């Protein structure tokens, strides 16, 4: 059974990873608040369907994501999360894939008490490594 949304900000990355690793795009989308921003590269924020499509391209690889929260700083209903993540394995076409980064994310506690991503910047710290040049980065 899939875990519910995060009740604590430090649990948001694990909830995301579990849903991502199930390959459930709709469940991944629930980890983002309405109007959330996904920043695959500096200056190119995505929202709505474009955000979910960017995550979907990585879900389609069929590879698991591993997340390791490094820092979580909370102020009221906002939290800054610094999270190391990696997607590593062989894609469905037999090609080796390794995409990794250190995300800089902002989560917000909703009126329902659950924490969701408001801003997801998967390569917020450093630059992207690995993967294919035309692959979009993925959220962690």
Coordinates of C-alpha atoms in Angstrom, one line a residue:
X1 CA 0.0 0.0 0.0
X2 CA 1.3 3.4 -0.9
X3 CA 2.0 5.8 1.9
X4 CA -0.1 8.9 2.4
X5 CA 1.3 12.4 1.7
X6 CA 3.9 13.7 4.1
X7 CA 2.8 15.0 7.5
X8 CA 6.3 16.3 8.1
X9 CA 8.4 18.3 5.6
X10 CA 11.4 15.9 6.0
X11 CA 9.2 13.1 4.7
X12 CA 8.3 14.8 1.3
X13 CA 11.3 13.3 -0.6
X14 CA 10.5 9.8 0.6
X15 CA 6.9 10.1 -0.3
X16 CA 7.9 11.4 -3.8
X17 CA 10.5 8.5 -4.2
X18 CA 8.0 5.8 -3.2
X19 CA 5.4 7.1 -5.6
X20 CA 8.0 7.6 -8.4
X21 CA 9.3 4.0 -7.9
X22 CA 5.8 2.6 -8.2
X23 CA 5.7 4.3 -11.6
X24 CA 2.4 6.0 -10.8
X25 CA 2.4 9.4 -12.5
X26 CA -0.9 10.5 -10.8
X27 CA 0.4 9.6 -7.4
X28 CA 3.6 11.6 -8.1
X29 CA 1.5 14.6 -9.2
X30 CA -0.3 14.6 -5.8
X31 CA 3.1 15.4 -4.1
X32 CA 2.9 18.9 -5.8
X33 CA 0.6 21.7 -4.7
X34 CA -1.6 23.3 -7.3
X35 CA 0.5 26.0 -9.0
X36 CA 3.8 24.3 -8.1
X37 CA 6.9 25.3 -10.1
X38 CA 9.4 22.7 -11.5
X39 CA 12.8 24.2 -12.5
X40 CA 14.6 21.7 -14.7
X41 CA 17.3 24.3 -15.6
X42 CA 17.9 27.8 -14.5
X43 CA 15.4 30.3 -16.0
X44 CA 13.0 27.6 -17.3
X45 CA 10.3 27.0 -14.7
X46 CA 7.5 24.6 -15.6
X47 CA 4.0 24.4 -14.1
X48 CA 0.9 22.3 -14.5
X49 CA 0.9 19.7 -17.3
X50 CA 4.5 20.7 -18.4
X51 CA 5.7 19.9 -14.9
X52 CA 4.0 16.5 -14.8
X53 CA 5.2 15.7 -18.4
X54 CA 8.8 16.4 -17.4
X55 CA 8.5 13.9 -14.4
X56 CA 6.7 11.5 -16.7
X57 CA 9.6 11.2 -19.1
X58 CA 11.7 10.0 -16.2
X59 CA 9.0 7.7 -14.9
X60 CA 9.0 6.1 -18.4
X61 CA 12.6 5.0 -18.0
X62 CA 11.3 2.5 -15.5
X63 CA 14.3 3.1 -13.2
X64 CA 14.1 3.7 -9.4
X65 CA 15.1 7.0 -7.8
X66 CA 17.0 7.1 -4.5
X67 CA 16.8 10.2 -2.3
X68 CA 18.9 11.3 0.6
X69 CA 17.7 14.5 2.4
X70 CA 20.7 16.5 3.4
X71 CA 19.0 19.5 5.2
X72 CA 15.5 20.5 6.1
X73 CA 14.8 24.0 7.4
X74 CA 11.3 24.9 8.4
X75 CA 9.6 28.2 9.1
X76 CA 6.0 27.9 9.9
X77 CA 4.2 26.3 6.9
X78 CA 7.3 26.5 4.6
X79 CA 10.3 24.3 4.4
X80 CA 13.5 24.4 2.4
X81 CA 14.8 20.9 1.5
X82 CA 18.3 20.1 0.2
X83 CA 18.1 16.6 -1.2
X84 CA 20.7 14.4 -2.9
X85 CA 19.1 12.1 -5.5
X86 CA 20.1 9.6 -8.2
X87 CA 18.4 7.6 -10.9
X88 CA 20.7 4.8 -11.9
X89 CA 20.2 1.6 -14.0
X90 CA 19.6 0.4 -17.5
X91 CA 16.6 1.8 -19.4
X92 CA 14.1 -0.1 -21.4
X93 CA 16.3 0.1 -24.5
X94 CA 19.2 -1.4 -22.7
X95 CA 21.2 1.9 -22.3
X96 CA 22.9 2.7 -19.1
X97 CA 21.4 5.8 -17.4
X98 CA 22.7 7.8 -14.5
X99 CA 21.1 11.1 -13.6
X100 CA 21.8 12.7 -10.3
X101 CA 21.7 16.0 -8.5
X102 CA 21.2 17.9 -5.3
X103 CA 17.8 19.5 -5.3
X104 CA 16.9 22.7 -3.7
X105 CA 13.2 22.5 -3.0
X106 CA 10.5 24.4 -1.1
X107 CA 7.6 22.5 0.4
X108 CA 4.5 24.0 1.9
X109 CA 2.0 22.6 4.4
X110 CA -1.5 22.8 2.9
X111 CA -4.7 23.5 4.8
X112 CA -5.2 19.7 5.0
X113 CA -2.0 19.4 7.0
X114 CA 0.0 17.6 4.3
X115 CA 3.3 18.9 2.9
X116 CA 3.7 19.2 -0.9
X117 CA 6.3 20.7 -3.2
X118 CA 5.7 24.3 -4.1
X119 CA 9.1 24.7 -5.9
X120 CA 11.1 21.7 -7.1
X121 CA 14.6 22.6 -8.4
X122 CA 16.2 19.2 -9.0
X123 CA 19.6 20.6 -10.0
X124 CA 19.4 23.6 -7.6
X125 CA 22.9 22.8 -6.3
X126 CA 25.6 22.2 -8.9
X127 CA 25.0 21.0 -12.4
X128 CA 23.5 18.0 -14.0
X129 CA 25.6 14.9 -14.7
X130 CA 25.0 11.8 -16.7
X131 CA 21.9 10.8 -18.7
X132 CA 21.3 11.8 -22.3
X133 CA 21.7 15.4 -23.4
X134 CA 18.1 15.6 -24.5
X135 CA 16.7 14.1 -21.4
X136 CA 14.9 16.5 -19.0
X137 CA 16.0 16.5 -15.4
X138 CA 13.7 14.8 -13.0
X139 CA 12.4 15.7 -9.6
X140 CA 13.6 13.8 -6.6

